[in-house]
């Protein structure tokens, strides 16, 4: 069990640029989740996958955000045309199945200049 | 509207004492409730899960209670240590149609003073 891995750990970019984050879940976990967390707040749900199928997207996930999980393994989260308000920690989590605890990575911190 | 409330104020406690953190919720009927620990710059780490038909759960120095009538969970750390200093998050699954969609509170920052 190597845990959930997220890359990069930090990303600094200019407003208007596109960014992509990667998440490698625990290998046998079917479910994968993306959250966003800002200072002083708890993680906010963005989207979740059951294997390769994206089953739910939050209203927070605007058209500029897209997530994929090809082949049901790693996942990517892309933000197009970044805005100042996108600055946050983006967390990925995985779980073996529903109603099981989630295992989080240490996140990617995005800073928009 | 649905709301999860945790003490927004930091909780300072003397080493060796019992820390008690509160999680209140409104307009939820959670199937279960979870507690996580988060250290600065790190992702949350799962601690305990308690189901709606359970009143209490223990793990080493940790104890969680779940009162669905009061819509409240209490999280206790006995014999607290400086290493317990962190932010503690409660999370609910709002019976979301058979799949897991967890909603987190804002967390309570615990500081254990030596």
PDB file of C-alpha atoms in Angstrom:
ATOM      1  CA  UNK A   1       0.000   0.000   0.000  1.00  0.00           C
ATOM      2  CA  UNK A   2       1.892   3.032  -1.256  1.00  0.00           C
ATOM      3  CA  UNK A   3      -0.959   5.443  -0.525  1.00  0.00           C
ATOM      4  CA  UNK A   4      -2.554   8.020  -2.793  1.00  0.00           C
ATOM      5  CA  UNK A   5      -0.031  10.009  -4.791  1.00  0.00           C
ATOM      6  CA  UNK A   6      -0.634  13.451  -6.294  1.00  0.00           C
ATOM      7  CA  UNK A   7       1.549  15.395  -8.697  1.00  0.00           C
ATOM      8  CA  UNK A   8       2.704  18.049  -8.771  1.00  0.00           C
ATOM      9  CA  UNK A   9       2.650  19.096  -5.111  1.00  0.00           C
ATOM     10  CA  UNK A  10       2.747  22.761  -6.049  1.00  0.00           C
ATOM     11  CA  UNK A  11       1.775  24.570  -9.230  1.00  0.00           C
ATOM     12  CA  UNK A  12       2.203  28.264  -9.874  1.00  0.00           C
ATOM     13  CA  UNK A  13       0.730  29.614 -13.070  1.00  0.00           C
ATOM     14  CA  UNK A  14      -0.448  32.810 -14.672  1.00  0.00           C
ATOM     15  CA  UNK A  15      -4.104  33.627 -14.952  1.00  0.00           C
ATOM     16  CA  UNK A  16      -5.562  32.282 -18.177  1.00  0.00           C
ATOM     17  CA  UNK A  17      -3.232  29.308 -18.454  1.00  0.00           C
ATOM     18  CA  UNK A  18      -4.353  25.684 -18.406  1.00  0.00           C
ATOM     19  CA  UNK A  19      -3.170  23.316 -15.691  1.00  0.00           C
ATOM     20  CA  UNK A  20      -3.430  19.556 -15.220  1.00  0.00           C
ATOM     21  CA  UNK A  21      -3.039  17.581 -12.020  1.00  0.00           C
ATOM     22  CA  UNK A  22      -2.555  13.854 -11.668  1.00  0.00           C
ATOM     23  CA  UNK A  23      -3.746  11.449  -8.977  1.00  0.00           C
ATOM     24  CA  UNK A  24      -2.623   7.850  -8.539  1.00  0.00           C
ATOM     25  CA  UNK A  25      -5.016   6.088  -6.151  1.00  0.00           C
ATOM     26  CA  UNK A  26      -4.370   3.016  -4.051  1.00  0.00           C
ATOM     27  CA  UNK A  27      -4.217   0.260  -6.645  1.00  0.00           C
ATOM     28  CA  UNK A  28      -7.193  -1.876  -5.600  1.00  0.00           C
ATOM     29  CA  UNK A  29      -9.520   1.069  -4.937  1.00  0.00           C
ATOM     30  CA  UNK A  30     -12.437   1.390  -7.341  1.00  0.00           C
ATOM     31  CA  UNK A  31     -13.575   4.821  -6.251  1.00  0.00           C
ATOM     32  CA  UNK A  32     -11.690   8.054  -6.786  1.00  0.00           C
ATOM     33  CA  UNK A  33     -12.706  11.520  -5.606  1.00  0.00           C
ATOM     34  CA  UNK A  34     -11.533  15.058  -6.247  1.00  0.00           C
ATOM     35  CA  UNK A  35     -11.975  17.829  -3.682  1.00  0.00           C
ATOM     36  CA  UNK A  36     -10.979  21.464  -3.444  1.00  0.00           C
ATOM     37  CA  UNK A  37      -9.920  23.034  -0.148  1.00  0.00           C
ATOM     38  CA  UNK A  38      -9.319  26.687   0.644  1.00  0.00           C
ATOM     39  CA  UNK A  39      -7.764  28.091   3.802  1.00  0.00           C
ATOM     40  CA  UNK A  40      -9.889  27.560   6.900  1.00  0.00           C
ATOM     41  CA  UNK A  41     -12.433  25.403   5.095  1.00  0.00           C
ATOM     42  CA  UNK A  42     -13.040  21.691   4.844  1.00  0.00           C
ATOM     43  CA  UNK A  43     -12.591  19.841   1.562  1.00  0.00           C
ATOM     44  CA  UNK A  44     -15.390  20.562  -0.950  1.00  0.00           C
ATOM     45  CA  UNK A  45     -16.514  17.733  -3.204  1.00  0.00           C
ATOM     46  CA  UNK A  46     -15.849  18.253  -6.919  1.00  0.00           C
ATOM     47  CA  UNK A  47     -16.389  14.917  -8.628  1.00  0.00           C
ATOM     48  CA  UNK A  48     -16.104  11.179  -8.203  1.00  0.00           C
ATOM     49  CA  UNK A  49     -15.411   8.082 -10.306  1.00  0.00           C
ATOM     50  CA  UNK A  50     -16.442   4.476  -9.959  1.00  0.00           C
ATOM     51  CA  UNK A  51     -13.727   2.749 -11.978  1.00  0.00           C
ATOM     52  CA  UNK A  52     -13.578   4.765 -15.227  1.00  0.00           C
ATOM     53  CA  UNK A  53     -17.116   6.161 -15.005  1.00  0.00           C
ATOM     54  CA  UNK A  54     -17.576   9.711 -13.718  1.00  0.00           C
ATOM     55  CA  UNK A  55     -20.751   9.403 -11.663  1.00  0.00           C
ATOM     56  CA  UNK A  56     -21.247  12.814 -10.136  1.00  0.00           C
ATOM     57  CA  UNK A  57     -20.054  16.358 -10.600  1.00  0.00           C
ATOM     58  CA  UNK A  58     -20.561  19.198  -8.155  1.00  0.00           C
ATOM     59  CA  UNK A  59     -22.045  22.515  -9.189  1.00  0.00           C
ATOM     60  CA  UNK A  60     -18.606  23.876  -8.194  1.00  0.00           C
ATOM     61  CA  UNK A  61     -17.150  22.152 -11.250  1.00  0.00           C
ATOM     62  CA  UNK A  62     -17.615  24.767 -13.963  1.00  0.00           C
ATOM     63  CA  UNK A  63     -17.175  24.079 -17.661  1.00  0.00           C
ATOM     64  CA  UNK A  64     -13.517  25.029 -17.286  1.00  0.00           C
ATOM     65  CA  UNK A  65     -12.908  21.941 -15.162  1.00  0.00           C
ATOM     66  CA  UNK A  66     -12.684  18.439 -16.555  1.00  0.00           C
ATOM     67  CA  UNK A  67     -11.663  15.183 -14.947  1.00  0.00           C
ATOM     68  CA  UNK A  68     -10.854  11.826 -16.453  1.00  0.00           C
ATOM     69  CA  UNK A  69      -9.965   8.396 -15.208  1.00  0.00           C
ATOM     70  CA  UNK A  70      -8.964   6.352 -18.242  1.00  0.00           C
ATOM     71  CA  UNK A  71      -8.874   2.603 -17.644  1.00  0.00           C
ATOM     72  CA  UNK A  72     -10.039   3.124 -14.093  1.00  0.00           C
ATOM     73  CA  UNK A  73      -6.555   3.694 -12.730  1.00  0.00           C
ATOM     74  CA  UNK A  74      -4.983   7.153 -12.380  1.00  0.00           C
ATOM     75  CA  UNK A  75      -7.043  10.313 -12.792  1.00  0.00           C
ATOM     76  CA  UNK A  76      -6.351  13.788 -14.131  1.00  0.00           C
ATOM     77  CA  UNK A  77      -8.045  17.057 -13.287  1.00  0.00           C
ATOM     78  CA  UNK A  78      -7.643  19.849 -15.819  1.00  0.00           C
ATOM     79  CA  UNK A  79      -8.518  23.485 -15.293  1.00  0.00           C
ATOM     80  CA  UNK A  80      -8.694  25.615 -18.425  1.00  0.00           C
ATOM     81  CA  UNK A  81      -8.303  29.394 -18.506  1.00  0.00           C
ATOM     82  CA  UNK A  82      -7.415  29.590 -14.832  1.00  0.00           C
ATOM     83  CA  UNK A  83      -8.824  32.405 -12.708  1.00  0.00           C
ATOM     84  CA  UNK A  84      -7.700  33.906  -9.394  1.00  0.00           C
ATOM     85  CA  UNK A  85     -10.513  32.108  -7.618  1.00  0.00           C
ATOM     86  CA  UNK A  86      -9.104  28.756  -8.655  1.00  0.00           C
ATOM     87  CA  UNK A  87      -6.240  29.167  -6.172  1.00  0.00           C
ATOM     88  CA  UNK A  88      -6.708  26.343  -3.671  1.00  0.00           C
ATOM     89  CA  UNK A  89      -5.469  22.943  -2.589  1.00  0.00           C
ATOM     90  CA  UNK A  90      -6.807  20.187  -4.851  1.00  0.00           C
ATOM     91  CA  UNK A  91      -7.126  16.899  -3.034  1.00  0.00           C
ATOM     92  CA  UNK A  92      -7.625  13.436  -4.421  1.00  0.00           C
ATOM     93  CA  UNK A  93      -8.953  10.500  -2.404  1.00  0.00           C
ATOM     94  CA  UNK A  94      -9.742   6.870  -3.104  1.00  0.00           C
ATOM     95  CA  UNK A  95     -11.747   4.163  -1.402  1.00  0.00           C
ATOM     96  CA  UNK A  96     -12.326   0.480  -1.865  1.00  0.00           C
ATOM     97  CA  UNK A  97     -16.072   0.881  -2.268  1.00  0.00           C
ATOM     98  CA  UNK A  98     -18.969   2.999  -1.115  1.00  0.00           C
ATOM     99  CA  UNK A  99     -19.402   3.597   2.604  1.00  0.00           C
ATOM    100  CA  UNK A 100     -15.709   2.956   3.173  1.00  0.00           C
ATOM    101  CA  UNK A 101     -13.263   5.532   4.569  1.00  0.00           C
ATOM    102  CA  UNK A 102     -11.466   7.633   2.009  1.00  0.00           C
ATOM    103  CA  UNK A 103      -7.681   7.733   1.739  1.00  0.00           C
ATOM    104  CA  UNK A 104      -6.361  11.133   0.732  1.00  0.00           C
ATOM    105  CA  UNK A 105      -3.253  12.260  -1.044  1.00  0.00           C
ATOM    106  CA  UNK A 106      -1.370  15.331   0.144  1.00  0.00           C
ATOM    107  CA  UNK A 107      -2.860  17.476  -2.573  1.00  0.00           C
ATOM    108  CA  UNK A 108      -1.682  19.864  -5.252  1.00  0.00           C
ATOM    109  CA  UNK A 109      -1.508  23.485  -4.172  1.00  0.00           C
ATOM    110  CA  UNK A 110      -2.416  25.785  -7.064  1.00  0.00           C
ATOM    111  CA  UNK A 111      -1.413  29.433  -6.991  1.00  0.00           C
ATOM    112  CA  UNK A 112      -2.618  31.801  -9.716  1.00  0.00           C
ATOM    113  CA  UNK A 113      -0.487  34.881 -10.322  1.00  0.00           C
TER     114      UNK A 113
ATOM    115  CA  UNK B   1     -30.324  24.229   3.894  1.00  0.00           C
ATOM    116  CA  UNK B   2     -27.922  21.479   4.906  1.00  0.00           C
ATOM    117  CA  UNK B   3     -25.224  22.553   7.294  1.00  0.00           C
ATOM    118  CA  UNK B   4     -22.358  20.954   9.241  1.00  0.00           C
ATOM    119  CA  UNK B   5     -20.979  23.028  12.109  1.00  0.00           C
ATOM    120  CA  UNK B   6     -17.742  22.548  13.963  1.00  0.00           C
ATOM    121  CA  UNK B   7     -16.203  24.934  16.480  1.00  0.00           C
ATOM    122  CA  UNK B   8     -14.563  27.579  14.329  1.00  0.00           C
ATOM    123  CA  UNK B   9     -12.521  28.724  17.304  1.00  0.00           C
ATOM    124  CA  UNK B  10      -9.306  26.859  18.017  1.00  0.00           C
ATOM    125  CA  UNK B  11      -9.369  24.592  21.051  1.00  0.00           C
ATOM    126  CA  UNK B  12      -6.402  24.881  23.402  1.00  0.00           C
ATOM    127  CA  UNK B  13      -5.956  22.160  25.982  1.00  0.00           C
ATOM    128  CA  UNK B  14      -3.331  21.145  28.490  1.00  0.00           C
ATOM    129  CA  UNK B  15      -1.346  17.982  27.841  1.00  0.00           C
ATOM    130  CA  UNK B  16      -2.871  14.971  29.609  1.00  0.00           C
ATOM    131  CA  UNK B  17      -6.417  16.358  29.594  1.00  0.00           C
ATOM    132  CA  UNK B  18      -9.304  15.103  27.487  1.00  0.00           C
ATOM    133  CA  UNK B  19     -10.090  17.120  24.373  1.00  0.00           C
ATOM    134  CA  UNK B  20     -13.713  17.151  23.233  1.00  0.00           C
ATOM    135  CA  UNK B  21     -14.642  18.375  19.752  1.00  0.00           C
ATOM    136  CA  UNK B  22     -18.190  18.909  18.542  1.00  0.00           C
ATOM    137  CA  UNK B  23     -19.861  18.338  15.181  1.00  0.00           C
ATOM    138  CA  UNK B  24     -23.465  19.499  14.753  1.00  0.00           C
ATOM    139  CA  UNK B  25     -25.512  19.067  11.621  1.00  0.00           C
ATOM    140  CA  UNK B  26     -28.869  20.215  10.307  1.00  0.00           C
ATOM    141  CA  UNK B  27     -31.106  18.939   7.517  1.00  0.00           C
ATOM    142  CA  UNK B  28     -29.122  15.720   7.114  1.00  0.00           C
ATOM    143  CA  UNK B  29     -30.025  12.119   7.790  1.00  0.00           C
ATOM    144  CA  UNK B  30     -26.535  10.648   7.637  1.00  0.00           C
ATOM    145  CA  UNK B  31     -25.969   6.944   7.225  1.00  0.00           C
ATOM    146  CA  UNK B  32     -22.687   7.407   9.024  1.00  0.00           C
ATOM    147  CA  UNK B  33     -20.265  10.009  10.242  1.00  0.00           C
ATOM    148  CA  UNK B  34     -16.487  10.071   9.966  1.00  0.00           C
ATOM    149  CA  UNK B  35     -13.699  11.948  11.726  1.00  0.00           C
ATOM    150  CA  UNK B  36     -10.453  12.869  10.001  1.00  0.00           C
ATOM    151  CA  UNK B  37      -7.252  14.534  11.155  1.00  0.00           C
ATOM    152  CA  UNK B  38      -5.456  17.059   8.954  1.00  0.00           C
ATOM    153  CA  UNK B  39      -1.992  18.469   9.515  1.00  0.00           C
ATOM    154  CA  UNK B  40      -0.855  21.688   7.761  1.00  0.00           C
ATOM    155  CA  UNK B  41      -0.030  21.106   4.102  1.00  0.00           C
ATOM    156  CA  UNK B  42      -1.201  17.479   4.223  1.00  0.00           C
ATOM    157  CA  UNK B  43      -4.314  15.622   3.176  1.00  0.00           C
ATOM    158  CA  UNK B  44      -6.880  14.449   5.746  1.00  0.00           C
ATOM    159  CA  UNK B  45      -6.219  11.133   7.459  1.00  0.00           C
ATOM    160  CA  UNK B  46      -9.144   8.892   8.402  1.00  0.00           C
ATOM    161  CA  UNK B  47      -9.556   8.218  12.132  1.00  0.00           C
ATOM    162  CA  UNK B  48     -12.970   6.739  12.955  1.00  0.00           C
ATOM    163  CA  UNK B  49     -16.303   5.933  11.334  1.00  0.00           C
ATOM    164  CA  UNK B  50     -19.559   5.537  13.267  1.00  0.00           C
ATOM    165  CA  UNK B  51     -22.820   4.336  11.747  1.00  0.00           C
ATOM    166  CA  UNK B  52     -26.277   5.732  12.461  1.00  0.00           C
ATOM    167  CA  UNK B  53     -27.241   2.699  14.558  1.00  0.00           C
ATOM    168  CA  UNK B  54     -24.127   2.959  16.749  1.00  0.00           C
ATOM    169  CA  UNK B  55     -23.963   5.198  19.804  1.00  0.00           C
ATOM    170  CA  UNK B  56     -20.246   5.046  20.488  1.00  0.00           C
ATOM    171  CA  UNK B  57     -17.006   3.893  18.874  1.00  0.00           C
ATOM    172  CA  UNK B  58     -13.531   3.669  20.389  1.00  0.00           C
ATOM    173  CA  UNK B  59     -10.022   3.313  19.042  1.00  0.00           C
ATOM    174  CA  UNK B  60      -7.104   3.549  21.444  1.00  0.00           C
ATOM    175  CA  UNK B  61      -7.308   7.060  22.989  1.00  0.00           C
ATOM    176  CA  UNK B  62     -10.085   8.156  20.636  1.00  0.00           C
ATOM    177  CA  UNK B  63     -13.833   7.951  21.254  1.00  0.00           C
ATOM    178  CA  UNK B  64     -16.683   9.089  19.041  1.00  0.00           C
ATOM    179  CA  UNK B  65     -20.354   9.379  19.967  1.00  0.00           C
ATOM    180  CA  UNK B  66     -23.232   9.856  17.544  1.00  0.00           C
ATOM    181  CA  UNK B  67     -26.623  11.160  18.671  1.00  0.00           C
ATOM    182  CA  UNK B  68     -29.031  11.227  15.731  1.00  0.00           C
ATOM    183  CA  UNK B  69     -31.741  12.824  17.900  1.00  0.00           C
ATOM    184  CA  UNK B  70     -29.535  15.770  18.874  1.00  0.00           C
ATOM    185  CA  UNK B  71     -27.912  15.687  15.396  1.00  0.00           C
ATOM    186  CA  UNK B  72     -24.522  15.800  17.029  1.00  0.00           C
ATOM    187  CA  UNK B  73     -21.267  13.872  17.217  1.00  0.00           C
ATOM    188  CA  UNK B  74     -18.634  14.320  19.898  1.00  0.00           C
ATOM    189  CA  UNK B  75     -15.007  13.376  19.346  1.00  0.00           C
ATOM    190  CA  UNK B  76     -12.865  12.783  22.422  1.00  0.00           C
ATOM    191  CA  UNK B  77      -9.093  12.417  22.722  1.00  0.00           C
ATOM    192  CA  UNK B  78      -8.097  11.195  26.166  1.00  0.00           C
ATOM    193  CA  UNK B  79      -4.662  11.776  27.702  1.00  0.00           C
ATOM    194  CA  UNK B  80      -3.955  14.341  24.967  1.00  0.00           C
ATOM    195  CA  UNK B  81      -0.401  14.841  23.736  1.00  0.00           C
ATOM    196  CA  UNK B  82       1.271  17.704  21.842  1.00  0.00           C
ATOM    197  CA  UNK B  83       1.433  15.331  18.831  1.00  0.00           C
ATOM    198  CA  UNK B  84      -2.383  15.392  18.763  1.00  0.00           C
ATOM    199  CA  UNK B  85      -2.266  19.056  17.714  1.00  0.00           C
ATOM    200  CA  UNK B  86      -3.948  19.264  14.308  1.00  0.00           C
ATOM    201  CA  UNK B  87      -7.230  20.195  12.642  1.00  0.00           C
ATOM    202  CA  UNK B  88     -10.007  17.646  13.068  1.00  0.00           C
ATOM    203  CA  UNK B  89     -12.709  17.349  10.434  1.00  0.00           C
ATOM    204  CA  UNK B  90     -16.064  15.630  10.688  1.00  0.00           C
ATOM    205  CA  UNK B  91     -17.690  14.330   7.522  1.00  0.00           C
ATOM    206  CA  UNK B  92     -21.187  13.078   6.766  1.00  0.00           C
ATOM    207  CA  UNK B  93     -22.628  10.845   4.119  1.00  0.00           C
ATOM    208  CA  UNK B  94     -26.107  12.293   3.550  1.00  0.00           C
ATOM    209  CA  UNK B  95     -27.787   9.038   2.450  1.00  0.00           C
ATOM    210  CA  UNK B  96     -27.049  10.031  -1.141  1.00  0.00           C
ATOM    211  CA  UNK B  97     -28.778   7.272  -3.043  1.00  0.00           C
ATOM    212  CA  UNK B  98     -26.481   4.358  -2.402  1.00  0.00           C
ATOM    213  CA  UNK B  99     -23.120   5.837  -3.324  1.00  0.00           C
ATOM    214  CA  UNK B 100     -20.722   7.710  -1.166  1.00  0.00           C
ATOM    215  CA  UNK B 101     -20.710  11.480  -1.336  1.00  0.00           C
ATOM    216  CA  UNK B 102     -19.133  12.793   1.808  1.00  0.00           C
ATOM    217  CA  UNK B 103     -19.573  16.374   2.968  1.00  0.00           C
ATOM    218  CA  UNK B 104     -16.951  17.837   5.307  1.00  0.00           C
ATOM    219  CA  UNK B 105     -17.254  20.372   8.088  1.00  0.00           C
ATOM    220  CA  UNK B 106     -14.825  23.281   8.316  1.00  0.00           C
ATOM    221  CA  UNK B 107     -12.770  21.590  11.024  1.00  0.00           C
ATOM    222  CA  UNK B 108     -11.636  22.489  14.532  1.00  0.00           C
ATOM    223  CA  UNK B 109      -8.010  23.279  15.217  1.00  0.00           C
ATOM    224  CA  UNK B 110      -6.743  21.572  18.362  1.00  0.00           C
ATOM    225  CA  UNK B 111      -3.620  22.789  20.145  1.00  0.00           C
ATOM    226  CA  UNK B 112      -2.290  20.625  22.973  1.00  0.00           C
ATOM    227  CA  UNK B 113      -0.025  22.650  25.240  1.00  0.00           C
ATOM    228  CA  UNK B 114       2.857  20.836  26.969  1.00  0.00           C
TER     229      UNK B 114
END
